[in-house]
Amino acid sequence: MAKTINQKHQIVYTCSECKMKYHDEATAKKCEAWCKKNKSCNLDIIKYAIKEK
Ligand SMILES: [Zn+2]
């Protein structure tokens, strides 16, 4: 999981498996754990992902 700062100067946590971005570290950790274990994305987790564009 990578911690970065986005263009709006907000802290962003990126799942190293699926590259989804989250404002919440706990959610990003959950996503990464799920991705590693299941090799797929959990819709209940990625609904919290940051939508870019
Ligand atoms: Zn993920």
mmCIF file of C-alpha atoms and ligand atoms in Angstrom:
data_model
loop_
_atom_site.group_PDB
_atom_site.id
_atom_site.type_symbol
_atom_site.label_atom_id
_atom_site.label_comp_id
_atom_site.label_asym_id
_atom_site.label_seq_id
_atom_site.Cartn_x
_atom_site.Cartn_y
_atom_site.Cartn_z
ATOM 1 C CA MET A 1 0.000 0.000 0.000
ATOM 2 C CA ALA A 2 1.377 3.366 -0.990
ATOM 3 C CA LYS A 3 0.630 6.666 0.735
ATOM 4 C CA THR A 4 0.700 9.667 -1.571
ATOM 5 C CA ILE A 5 -0.630 13.199 -1.777
ATOM 6 C CA ASN A 6 -2.990 14.051 -4.611
ATOM 7 C CA GLN A 7 -3.403 17.290 -6.545
ATOM 8 C CA LYS A 8 -5.871 18.561 -3.940
ATOM 9 C CA HIS A 9 -3.216 17.984 -1.245
ATOM 10 C CA GLN A 10 -5.170 15.164 0.311
ATOM 11 C CA ILE A 11 -3.531 11.999 1.618
ATOM 12 C CA VAL A 12 -4.341 9.098 -0.673
ATOM 13 C CA TYR A 13 -3.710 5.416 0.027
ATOM 14 C CA THR A 14 -3.273 3.209 -3.013
ATOM 15 C CA CYS A 15 -3.887 -0.530 -2.984
ATOM 16 C CA SER A 16 -0.709 -2.050 -4.406
ATOM 17 C CA GLU A 17 -2.680 -4.889 -5.974
ATOM 18 C CA CYS A 18 -5.535 -3.217 -7.864
ATOM 19 C CA LYS A 19 -4.296 0.404 -7.761
ATOM 20 C CA MET A 20 -7.569 1.679 -6.367
ATOM 21 C CA LYS A 21 -7.120 4.823 -4.296
ATOM 22 C CA TYR A 22 -8.686 5.574 -0.926
ATOM 23 C CA HIS A 23 -8.774 8.488 1.489
ATOM 24 C CA ASP A 24 -9.057 6.016 4.351
ATOM 25 C CA GLU A 25 -6.061 3.884 5.305
ATOM 26 C CA ALA A 26 -8.177 1.166 6.922
ATOM 27 C CA THR A 27 -10.208 0.727 3.742
ATOM 28 C CA ALA A 28 -7.078 0.620 1.591
ATOM 29 C CA LYS A 29 -5.627 -2.095 3.830
ATOM 30 C CA LYS A 30 -8.862 -4.064 3.575
ATOM 31 C CA CYS A 31 -8.782 -3.766 -0.196
ATOM 32 C CA GLU A 32 -5.182 -4.889 -0.411
ATOM 33 C CA ALA A 33 -5.785 -7.865 1.880
ATOM 34 C CA TRP A 34 -8.807 -8.851 -0.203
ATOM 35 C CA CYS A 35 -6.998 -8.415 -3.505
ATOM 36 C CA LYS A 36 -4.027 -10.510 -2.426
ATOM 37 C CA LYS A 37 -6.216 -13.287 -1.101
ATOM 38 C CA ASN A 38 -8.893 -13.383 -3.784
ATOM 39 C CA LYS A 39 -7.198 -11.944 -6.876
ATOM 40 C CA SER A 40 -10.345 -9.968 -7.512
ATOM 41 C CA CYS A 41 -12.014 -6.814 -6.259
ATOM 42 C CA ASN A 42 -14.681 -6.607 -3.617
ATOM 43 C CA LEU A 43 -17.451 -4.206 -4.655
ATOM 44 C CA ASP A 44 -18.229 -3.464 -1.016
ATOM 45 C CA ILE A 45 -14.692 -2.132 -0.651
ATOM 46 C CA ILE A 46 -14.113 -0.429 -3.977
ATOM 47 C CA LYS A 47 -17.304 1.587 -3.630
ATOM 48 C CA TYR A 48 -15.200 3.674 -1.209
ATOM 49 C CA ALA A 49 -12.453 4.183 -3.765
ATOM 50 C CA ILE A 50 -11.700 7.677 -5.021
ATOM 51 C CA LYS A 51 -13.157 8.306 -8.421
ATOM 52 C CA GLU A 52 -10.763 10.299 -10.556
ATOM 53 C CA LYS A 53 -11.659 12.540 -13.481
HETATM 54 ZN ZN ZN B 1 -7.269 -3.595 -4.099
#
